[in-house]
Short mmCIF file of N, CA and C in Angstrom, two decimals:
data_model
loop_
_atom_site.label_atom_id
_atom_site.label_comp_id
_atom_site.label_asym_id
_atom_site.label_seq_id
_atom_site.Cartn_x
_atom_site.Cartn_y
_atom_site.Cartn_z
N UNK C 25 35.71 174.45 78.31
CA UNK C 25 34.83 175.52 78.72
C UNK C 25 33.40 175.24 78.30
N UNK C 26 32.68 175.96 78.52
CA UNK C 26 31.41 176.12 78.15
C UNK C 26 30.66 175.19 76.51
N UNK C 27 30.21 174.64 76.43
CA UNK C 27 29.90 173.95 75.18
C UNK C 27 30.80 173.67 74.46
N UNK C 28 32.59 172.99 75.08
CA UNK C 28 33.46 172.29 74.47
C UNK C 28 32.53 170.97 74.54
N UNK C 29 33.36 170.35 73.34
CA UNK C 29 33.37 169.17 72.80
C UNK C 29 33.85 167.99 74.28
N UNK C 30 35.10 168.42 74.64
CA UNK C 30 35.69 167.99 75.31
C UNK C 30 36.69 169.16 76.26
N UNK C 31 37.37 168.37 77.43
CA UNK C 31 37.65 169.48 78.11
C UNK C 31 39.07 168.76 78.57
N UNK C 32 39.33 167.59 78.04
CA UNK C 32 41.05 166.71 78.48
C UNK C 32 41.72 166.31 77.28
N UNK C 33 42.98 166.20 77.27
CA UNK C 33 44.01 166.41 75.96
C UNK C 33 44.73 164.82 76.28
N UNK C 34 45.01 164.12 75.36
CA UNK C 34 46.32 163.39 75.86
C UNK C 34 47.21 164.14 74.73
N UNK C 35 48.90 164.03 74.30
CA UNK C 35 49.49 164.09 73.21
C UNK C 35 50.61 163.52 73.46
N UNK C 36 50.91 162.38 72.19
CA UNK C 36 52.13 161.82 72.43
C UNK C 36 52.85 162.56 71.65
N UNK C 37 53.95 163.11 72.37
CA UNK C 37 54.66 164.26 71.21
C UNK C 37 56.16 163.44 70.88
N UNK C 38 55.58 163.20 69.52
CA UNK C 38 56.69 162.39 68.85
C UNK C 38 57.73 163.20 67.58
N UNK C 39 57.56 164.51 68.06
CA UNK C 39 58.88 165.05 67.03
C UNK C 39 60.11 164.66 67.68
N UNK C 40 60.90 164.57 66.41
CA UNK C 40 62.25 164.23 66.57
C UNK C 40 63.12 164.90 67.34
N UNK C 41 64.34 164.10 68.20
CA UNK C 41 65.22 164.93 68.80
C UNK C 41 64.69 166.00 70.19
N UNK C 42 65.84 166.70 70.37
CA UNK C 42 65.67 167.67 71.61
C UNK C 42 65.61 168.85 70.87
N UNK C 43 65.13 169.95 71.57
CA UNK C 43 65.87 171.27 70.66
C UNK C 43 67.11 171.48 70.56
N UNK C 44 67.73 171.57 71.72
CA UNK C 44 69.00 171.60 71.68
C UNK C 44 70.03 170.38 70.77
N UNK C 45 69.35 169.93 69.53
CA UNK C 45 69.88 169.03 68.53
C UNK C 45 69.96 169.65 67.45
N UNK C 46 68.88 171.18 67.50
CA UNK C 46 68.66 171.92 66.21
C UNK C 46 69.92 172.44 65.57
N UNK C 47 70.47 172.19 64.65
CA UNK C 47 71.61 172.83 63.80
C UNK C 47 71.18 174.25 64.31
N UNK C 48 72.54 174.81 64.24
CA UNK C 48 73.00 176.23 64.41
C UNK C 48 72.28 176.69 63.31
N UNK C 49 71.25 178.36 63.43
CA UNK C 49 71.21 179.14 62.45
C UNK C 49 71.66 180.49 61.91
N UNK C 50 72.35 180.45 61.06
CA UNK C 50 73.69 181.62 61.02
C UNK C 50 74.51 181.90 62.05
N UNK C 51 74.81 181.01 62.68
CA UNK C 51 75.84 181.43 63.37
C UNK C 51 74.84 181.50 65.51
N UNK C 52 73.84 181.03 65.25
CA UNK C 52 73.61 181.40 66.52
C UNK C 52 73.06 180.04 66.91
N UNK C 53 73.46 179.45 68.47
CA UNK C 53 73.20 179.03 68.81
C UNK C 53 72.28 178.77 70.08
N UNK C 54 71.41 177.82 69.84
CA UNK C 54 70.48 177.56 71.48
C UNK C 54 70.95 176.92 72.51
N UNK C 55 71.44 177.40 73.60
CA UNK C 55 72.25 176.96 74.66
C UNK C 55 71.19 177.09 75.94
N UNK C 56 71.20 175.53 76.43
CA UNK C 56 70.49 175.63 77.88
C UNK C 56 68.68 176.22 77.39
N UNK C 57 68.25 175.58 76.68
CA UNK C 57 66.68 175.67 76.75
C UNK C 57 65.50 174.79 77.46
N UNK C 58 64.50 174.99 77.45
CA UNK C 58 63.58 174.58 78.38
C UNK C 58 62.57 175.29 77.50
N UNK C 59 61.33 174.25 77.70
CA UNK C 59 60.35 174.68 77.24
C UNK C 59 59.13 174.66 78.53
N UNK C 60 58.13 175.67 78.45
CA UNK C 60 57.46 175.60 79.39
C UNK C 60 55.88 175.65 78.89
N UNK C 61 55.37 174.53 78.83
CA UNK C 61 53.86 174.75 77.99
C UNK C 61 52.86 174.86 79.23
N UNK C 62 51.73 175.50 78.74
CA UNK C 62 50.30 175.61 79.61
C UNK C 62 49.06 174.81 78.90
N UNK C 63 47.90 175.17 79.17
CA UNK C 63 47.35 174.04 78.58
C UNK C 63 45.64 174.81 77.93
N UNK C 64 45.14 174.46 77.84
CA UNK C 64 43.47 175.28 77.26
C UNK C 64 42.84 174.26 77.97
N UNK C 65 43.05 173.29 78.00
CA UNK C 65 42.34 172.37 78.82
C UNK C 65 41.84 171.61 80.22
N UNK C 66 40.83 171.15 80.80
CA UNK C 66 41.61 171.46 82.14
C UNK C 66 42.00 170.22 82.68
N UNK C 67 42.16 169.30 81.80
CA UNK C 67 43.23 168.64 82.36
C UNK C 67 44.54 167.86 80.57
N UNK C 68 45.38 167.82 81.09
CA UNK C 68 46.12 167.48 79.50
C UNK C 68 47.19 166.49 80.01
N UNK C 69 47.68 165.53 79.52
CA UNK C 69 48.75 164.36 79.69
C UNK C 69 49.63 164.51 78.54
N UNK C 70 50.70 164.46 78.28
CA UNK C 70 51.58 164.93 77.51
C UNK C 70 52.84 163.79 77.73
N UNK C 71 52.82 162.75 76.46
CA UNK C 71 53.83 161.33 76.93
C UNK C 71 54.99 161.74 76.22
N UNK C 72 56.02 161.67 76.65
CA UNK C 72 57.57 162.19 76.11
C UNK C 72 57.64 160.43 75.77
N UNK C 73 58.27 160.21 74.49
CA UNK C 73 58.89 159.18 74.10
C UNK C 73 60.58 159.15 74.33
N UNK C 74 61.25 158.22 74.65
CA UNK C 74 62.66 158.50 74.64
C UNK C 74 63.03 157.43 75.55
N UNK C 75 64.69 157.11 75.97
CA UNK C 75 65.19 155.85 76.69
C UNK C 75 63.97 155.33 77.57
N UNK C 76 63.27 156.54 78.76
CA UNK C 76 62.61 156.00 79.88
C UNK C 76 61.11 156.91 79.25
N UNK C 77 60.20 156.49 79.36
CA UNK C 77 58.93 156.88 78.83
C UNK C 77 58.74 158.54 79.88
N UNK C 78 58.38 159.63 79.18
CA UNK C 78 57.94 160.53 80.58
C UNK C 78 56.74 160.99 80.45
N UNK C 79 55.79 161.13 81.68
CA UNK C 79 54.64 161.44 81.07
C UNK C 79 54.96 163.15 82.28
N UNK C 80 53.84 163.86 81.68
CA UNK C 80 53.86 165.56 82.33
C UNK C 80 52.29 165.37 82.12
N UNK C 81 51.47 165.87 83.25
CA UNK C 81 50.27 166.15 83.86
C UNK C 81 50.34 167.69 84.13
N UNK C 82 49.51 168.43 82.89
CA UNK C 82 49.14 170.02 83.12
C UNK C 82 47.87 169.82 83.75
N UNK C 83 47.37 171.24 83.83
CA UNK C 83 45.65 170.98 84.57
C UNK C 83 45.61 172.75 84.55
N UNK C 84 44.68 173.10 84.18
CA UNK C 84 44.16 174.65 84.95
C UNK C 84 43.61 174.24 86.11
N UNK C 85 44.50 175.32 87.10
CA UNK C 85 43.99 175.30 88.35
C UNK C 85 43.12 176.01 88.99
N UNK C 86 41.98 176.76 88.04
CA UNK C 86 40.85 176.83 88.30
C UNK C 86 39.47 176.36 88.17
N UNK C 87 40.16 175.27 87.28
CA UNK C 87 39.04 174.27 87.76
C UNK C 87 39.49 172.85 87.93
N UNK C 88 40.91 172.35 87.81
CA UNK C 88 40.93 171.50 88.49
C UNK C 88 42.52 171.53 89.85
N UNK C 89 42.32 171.38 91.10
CA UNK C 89 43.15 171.86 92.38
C UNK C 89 43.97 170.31 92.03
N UNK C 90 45.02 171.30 92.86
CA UNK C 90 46.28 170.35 93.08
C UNK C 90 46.15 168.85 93.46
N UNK C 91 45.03 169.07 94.16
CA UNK C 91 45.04 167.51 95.38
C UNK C 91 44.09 166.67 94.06
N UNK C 92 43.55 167.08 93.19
CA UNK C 92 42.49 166.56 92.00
C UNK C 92 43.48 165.36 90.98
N UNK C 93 44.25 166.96 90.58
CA UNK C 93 45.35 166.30 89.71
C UNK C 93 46.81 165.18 90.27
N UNK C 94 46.63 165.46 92.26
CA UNK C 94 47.62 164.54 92.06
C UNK C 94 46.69 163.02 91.79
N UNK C 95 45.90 162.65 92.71
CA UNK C 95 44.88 161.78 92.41
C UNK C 95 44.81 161.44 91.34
N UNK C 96 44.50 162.14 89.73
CA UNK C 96 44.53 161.43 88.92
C UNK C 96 45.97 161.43 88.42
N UNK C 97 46.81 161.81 88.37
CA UNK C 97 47.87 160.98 88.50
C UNK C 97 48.60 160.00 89.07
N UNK C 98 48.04 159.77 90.21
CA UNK C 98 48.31 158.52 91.33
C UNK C 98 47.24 157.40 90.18
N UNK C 99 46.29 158.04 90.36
CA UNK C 99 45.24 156.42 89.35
C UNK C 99 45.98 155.61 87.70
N UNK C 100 46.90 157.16 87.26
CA UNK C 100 47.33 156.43 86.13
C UNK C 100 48.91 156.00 86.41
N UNK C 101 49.25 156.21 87.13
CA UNK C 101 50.26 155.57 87.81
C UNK C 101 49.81 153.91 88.34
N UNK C 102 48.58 153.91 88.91
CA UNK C 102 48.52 152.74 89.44
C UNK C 102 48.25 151.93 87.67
N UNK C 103 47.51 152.28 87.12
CA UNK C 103 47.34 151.26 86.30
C UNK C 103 47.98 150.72 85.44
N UNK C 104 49.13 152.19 84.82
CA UNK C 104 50.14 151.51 84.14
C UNK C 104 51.22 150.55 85.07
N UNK C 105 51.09 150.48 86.38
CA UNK C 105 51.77 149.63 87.37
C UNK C 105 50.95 148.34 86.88
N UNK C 106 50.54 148.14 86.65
CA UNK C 106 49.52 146.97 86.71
C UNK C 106 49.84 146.18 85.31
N UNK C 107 49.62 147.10 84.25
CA UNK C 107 49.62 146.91 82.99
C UNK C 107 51.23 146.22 82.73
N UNK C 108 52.10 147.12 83.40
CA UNK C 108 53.80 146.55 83.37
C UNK C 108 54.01 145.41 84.16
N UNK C 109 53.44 145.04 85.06
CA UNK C 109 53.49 143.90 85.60
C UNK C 109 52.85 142.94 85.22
N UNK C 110 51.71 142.86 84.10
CA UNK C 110 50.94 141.80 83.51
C UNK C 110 50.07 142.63 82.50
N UNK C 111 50.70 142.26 81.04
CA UNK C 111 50.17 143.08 79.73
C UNK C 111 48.77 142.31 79.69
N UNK C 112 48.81 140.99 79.89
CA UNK C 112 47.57 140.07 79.67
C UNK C 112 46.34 140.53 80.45
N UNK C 113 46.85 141.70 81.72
CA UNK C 113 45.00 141.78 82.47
C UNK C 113 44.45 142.52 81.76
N UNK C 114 43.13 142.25 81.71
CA UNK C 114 42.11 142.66 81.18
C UNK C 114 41.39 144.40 81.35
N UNK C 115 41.06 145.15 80.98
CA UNK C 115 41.10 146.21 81.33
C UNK C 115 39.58 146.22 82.96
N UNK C 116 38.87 145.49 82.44
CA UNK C 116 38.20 145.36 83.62
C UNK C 116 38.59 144.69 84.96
N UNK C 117 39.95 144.52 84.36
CA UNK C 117 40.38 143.90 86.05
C UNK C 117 40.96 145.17 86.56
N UNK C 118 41.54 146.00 85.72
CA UNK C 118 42.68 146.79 86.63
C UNK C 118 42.30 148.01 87.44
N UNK C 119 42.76 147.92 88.65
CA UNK C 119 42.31 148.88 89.72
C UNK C 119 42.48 149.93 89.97
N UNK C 120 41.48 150.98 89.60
CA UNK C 120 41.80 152.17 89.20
C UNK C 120 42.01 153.01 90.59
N UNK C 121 41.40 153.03 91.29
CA UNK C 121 41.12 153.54 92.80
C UNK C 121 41.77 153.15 93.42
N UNK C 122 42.55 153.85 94.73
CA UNK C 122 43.05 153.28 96.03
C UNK C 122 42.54 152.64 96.99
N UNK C 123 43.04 151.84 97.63
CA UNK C 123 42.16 151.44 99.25
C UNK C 123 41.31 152.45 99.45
N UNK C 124 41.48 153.72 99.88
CA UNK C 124 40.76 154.48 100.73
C UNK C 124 39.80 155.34 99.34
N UNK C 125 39.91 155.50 98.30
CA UNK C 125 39.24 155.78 97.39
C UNK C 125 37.76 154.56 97.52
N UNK C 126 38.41 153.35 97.17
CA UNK C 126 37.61 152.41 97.34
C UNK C 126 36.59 152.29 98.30
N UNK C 127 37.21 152.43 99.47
CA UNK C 127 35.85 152.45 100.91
C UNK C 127 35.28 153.82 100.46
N UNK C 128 35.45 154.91 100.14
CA UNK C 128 34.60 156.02 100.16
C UNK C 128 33.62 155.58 98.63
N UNK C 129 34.30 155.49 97.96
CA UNK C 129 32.98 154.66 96.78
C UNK C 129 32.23 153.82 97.53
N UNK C 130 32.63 152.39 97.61
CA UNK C 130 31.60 151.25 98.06
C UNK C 130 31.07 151.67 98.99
N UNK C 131 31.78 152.50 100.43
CA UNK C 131 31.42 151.59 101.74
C UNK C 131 30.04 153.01 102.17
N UNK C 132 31.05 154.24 101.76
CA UNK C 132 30.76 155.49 102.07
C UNK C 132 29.43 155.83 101.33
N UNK C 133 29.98 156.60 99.79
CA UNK C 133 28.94 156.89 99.35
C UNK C 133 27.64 155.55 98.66
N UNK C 134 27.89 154.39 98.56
CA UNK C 134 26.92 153.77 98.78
C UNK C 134 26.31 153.12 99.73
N UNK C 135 26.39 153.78 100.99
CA UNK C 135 25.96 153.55 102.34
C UNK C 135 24.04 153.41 102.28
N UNK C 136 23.28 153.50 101.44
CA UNK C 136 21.93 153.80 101.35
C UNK C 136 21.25 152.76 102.15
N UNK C 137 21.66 151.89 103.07
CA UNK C 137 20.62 151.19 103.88
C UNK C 137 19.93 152.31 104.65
N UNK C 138 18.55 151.66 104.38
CA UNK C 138 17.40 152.56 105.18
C UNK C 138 16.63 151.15 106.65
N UNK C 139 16.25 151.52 107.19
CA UNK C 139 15.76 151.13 108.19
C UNK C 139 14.18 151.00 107.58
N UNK C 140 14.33 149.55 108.12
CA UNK C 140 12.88 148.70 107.36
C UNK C 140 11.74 148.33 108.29
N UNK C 141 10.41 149.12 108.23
CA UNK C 141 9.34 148.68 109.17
C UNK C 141 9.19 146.75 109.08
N UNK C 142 8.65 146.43 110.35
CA UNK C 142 8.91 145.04 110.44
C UNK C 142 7.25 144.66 109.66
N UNK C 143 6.39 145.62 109.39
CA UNK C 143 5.07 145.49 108.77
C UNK C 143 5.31 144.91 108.07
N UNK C 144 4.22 144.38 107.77
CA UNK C 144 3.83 143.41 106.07
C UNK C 144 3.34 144.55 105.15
N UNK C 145 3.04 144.30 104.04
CA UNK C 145 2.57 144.80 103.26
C UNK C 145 0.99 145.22 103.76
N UNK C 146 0.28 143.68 103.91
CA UNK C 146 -1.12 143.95 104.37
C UNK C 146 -0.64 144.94 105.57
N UNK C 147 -0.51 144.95 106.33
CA UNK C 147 -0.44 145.90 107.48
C UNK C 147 -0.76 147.43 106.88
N UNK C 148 0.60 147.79 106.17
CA UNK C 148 0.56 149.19 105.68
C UNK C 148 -0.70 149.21 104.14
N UNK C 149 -1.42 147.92 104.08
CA UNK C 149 -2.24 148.70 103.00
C UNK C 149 -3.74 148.84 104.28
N UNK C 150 -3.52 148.52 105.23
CA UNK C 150 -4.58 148.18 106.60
C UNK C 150 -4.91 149.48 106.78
N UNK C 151 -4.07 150.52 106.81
CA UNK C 151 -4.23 151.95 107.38
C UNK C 151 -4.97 152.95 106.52
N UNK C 152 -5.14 152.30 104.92
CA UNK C 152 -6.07 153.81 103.77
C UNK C 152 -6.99 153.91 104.15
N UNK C 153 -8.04 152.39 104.48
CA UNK C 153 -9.11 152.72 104.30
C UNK C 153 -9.48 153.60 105.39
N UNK C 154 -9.26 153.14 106.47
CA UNK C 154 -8.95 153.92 107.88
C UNK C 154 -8.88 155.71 107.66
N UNK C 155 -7.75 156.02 106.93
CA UNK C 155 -7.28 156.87 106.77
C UNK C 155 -7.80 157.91 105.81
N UNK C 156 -7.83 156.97 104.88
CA UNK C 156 -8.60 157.69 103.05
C UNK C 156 -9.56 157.25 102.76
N UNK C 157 -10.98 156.80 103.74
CA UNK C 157 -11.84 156.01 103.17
C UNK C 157 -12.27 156.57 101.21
N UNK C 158 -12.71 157.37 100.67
CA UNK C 158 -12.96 157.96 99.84
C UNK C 158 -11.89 158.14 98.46
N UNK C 159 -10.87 157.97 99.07
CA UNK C 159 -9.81 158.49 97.98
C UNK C 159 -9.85 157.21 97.10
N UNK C 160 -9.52 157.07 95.75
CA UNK C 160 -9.64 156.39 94.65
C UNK C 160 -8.62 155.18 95.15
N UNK C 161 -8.67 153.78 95.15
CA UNK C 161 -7.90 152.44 95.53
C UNK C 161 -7.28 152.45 94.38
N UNK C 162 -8.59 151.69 93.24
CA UNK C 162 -8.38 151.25 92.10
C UNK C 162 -9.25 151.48 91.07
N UNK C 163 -8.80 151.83 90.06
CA UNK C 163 -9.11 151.96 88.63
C UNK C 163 -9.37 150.56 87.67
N UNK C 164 -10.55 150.18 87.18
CA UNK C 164 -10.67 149.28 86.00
C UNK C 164 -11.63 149.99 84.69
N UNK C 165 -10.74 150.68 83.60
CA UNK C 165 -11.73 151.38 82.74
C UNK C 165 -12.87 152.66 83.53
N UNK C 166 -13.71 151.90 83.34
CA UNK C 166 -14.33 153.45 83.40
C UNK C 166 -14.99 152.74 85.35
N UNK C 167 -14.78 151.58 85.69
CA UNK C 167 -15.53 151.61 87.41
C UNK C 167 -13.91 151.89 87.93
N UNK C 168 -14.15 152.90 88.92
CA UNK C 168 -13.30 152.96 90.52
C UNK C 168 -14.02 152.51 91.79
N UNK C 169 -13.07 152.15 92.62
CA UNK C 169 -13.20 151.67 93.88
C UNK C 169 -12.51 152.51 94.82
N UNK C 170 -13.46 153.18 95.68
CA UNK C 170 -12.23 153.89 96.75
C UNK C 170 -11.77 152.93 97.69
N UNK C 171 -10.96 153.37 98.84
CA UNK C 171 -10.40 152.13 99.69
C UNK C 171 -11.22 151.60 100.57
N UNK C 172 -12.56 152.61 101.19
CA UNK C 172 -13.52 151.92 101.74
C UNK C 172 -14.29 150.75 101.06
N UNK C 173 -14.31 151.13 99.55
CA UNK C 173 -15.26 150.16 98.71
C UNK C 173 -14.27 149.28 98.84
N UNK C 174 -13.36 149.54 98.18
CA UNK C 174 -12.46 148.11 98.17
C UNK C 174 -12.08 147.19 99.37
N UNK C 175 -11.95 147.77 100.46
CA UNK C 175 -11.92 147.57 101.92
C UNK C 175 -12.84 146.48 102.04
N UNK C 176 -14.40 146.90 101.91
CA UNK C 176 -15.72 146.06 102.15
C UNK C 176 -15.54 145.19 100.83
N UNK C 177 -15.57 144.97 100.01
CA UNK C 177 -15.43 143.83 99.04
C UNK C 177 -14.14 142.92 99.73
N UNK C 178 -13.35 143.11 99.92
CA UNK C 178 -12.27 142.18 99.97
C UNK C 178 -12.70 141.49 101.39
N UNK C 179 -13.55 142.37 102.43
CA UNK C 179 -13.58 141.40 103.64
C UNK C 179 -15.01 140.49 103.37
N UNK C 180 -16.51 140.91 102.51
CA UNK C 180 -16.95 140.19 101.75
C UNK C 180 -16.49 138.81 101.57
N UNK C 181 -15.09 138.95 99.99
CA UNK C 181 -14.54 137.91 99.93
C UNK C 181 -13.79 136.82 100.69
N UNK C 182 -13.13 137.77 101.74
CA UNK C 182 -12.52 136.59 102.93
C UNK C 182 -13.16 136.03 103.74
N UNK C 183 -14.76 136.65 104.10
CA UNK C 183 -16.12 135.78 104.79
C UNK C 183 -16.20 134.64 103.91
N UNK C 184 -16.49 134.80 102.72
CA UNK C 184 -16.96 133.94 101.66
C UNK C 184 -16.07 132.81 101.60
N UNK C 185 -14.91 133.33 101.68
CA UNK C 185 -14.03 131.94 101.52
C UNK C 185 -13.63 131.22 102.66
N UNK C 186 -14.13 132.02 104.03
CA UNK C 186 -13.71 131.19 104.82
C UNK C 186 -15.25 130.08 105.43
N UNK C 187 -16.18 130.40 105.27
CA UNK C 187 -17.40 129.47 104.81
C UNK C 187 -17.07 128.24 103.59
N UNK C 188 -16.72 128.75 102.70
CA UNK C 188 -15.96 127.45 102.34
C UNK C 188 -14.80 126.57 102.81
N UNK C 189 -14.00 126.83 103.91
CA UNK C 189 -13.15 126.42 104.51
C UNK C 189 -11.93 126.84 103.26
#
């Protein structure tokens, strides 16, 4: 919630036995139990130790929806797939995302090509003076040059140098 620390749980719950292992107390016994936990968090992983490993994925489902949590359970599914099939990969190899996860990362949301004028640079600096004769070019300490000044100096200099060949 609001200025938690954190807002996801893992817990490997390693007490002993089942309940239904608990010695009888005075005479009464627990027959056919089930436990049903919720969570404070909004998302929690909860690893049962025992013959076959079990893991249980809680979530509040007001802030995180069904289709969220199966997803991240499909991702840790994939990786411990990965991990059981080769302890040696590296954690930066293993693939957290699906195919179609993947194209919507790479292909989708980093789609940012923009469409590039075929201008040069000179071209688009061609249009200030034109445009802004007056407005400030460049700054050195305390002299400025607006783009007209700077405009007329630089064609100055390209007369000059082309008299020198």
């Amino acid at each position: 919630g609001p200025g938690a620390t954190f807002d996801t749980l893992l817990a490997f719950e390693n007490y002993p036995g089942a309940l239904t292992d608990s010695p009888p107390l005075d005479g009464l016994t627990l027959t056919d139990a089930k436990v049903r936990g919720s969570t404070n968090f909004a998302v929690a992983l909860g690893v049962i130790p025992g013959d076959v490993l079990r893991l249980h994925l809680d979530y509040q489902p007001d802030r995180v929806d069904r289709s969220q949590a199966a997803r991240m359970g499909g991702r840790l599914l994939r990786v411990l797939g990965q991990i059981a099939a080769d302890p040696r990969t590296r954690i930066g190899d293993l693939d957290v995302l699906d195919e179609a996860e993947r194209t919507q990362v790479v292909e989708r949301w980093n789609d940012t090509g923009l469409q590039v004028s075929a201008r040069t640079v000179l071209d688009l600096y061609a249009q200030w003076p034109q445009r802004s004769p007056h407005a400030p070019a460049v700054r050195c300490g305390p002299e400025e040059l607006t783009y007209g000044e700077l405009e007329g100096r630089a064609n100055r200099l390209a007369r000059y140098l082309t008299r020198l060949g």
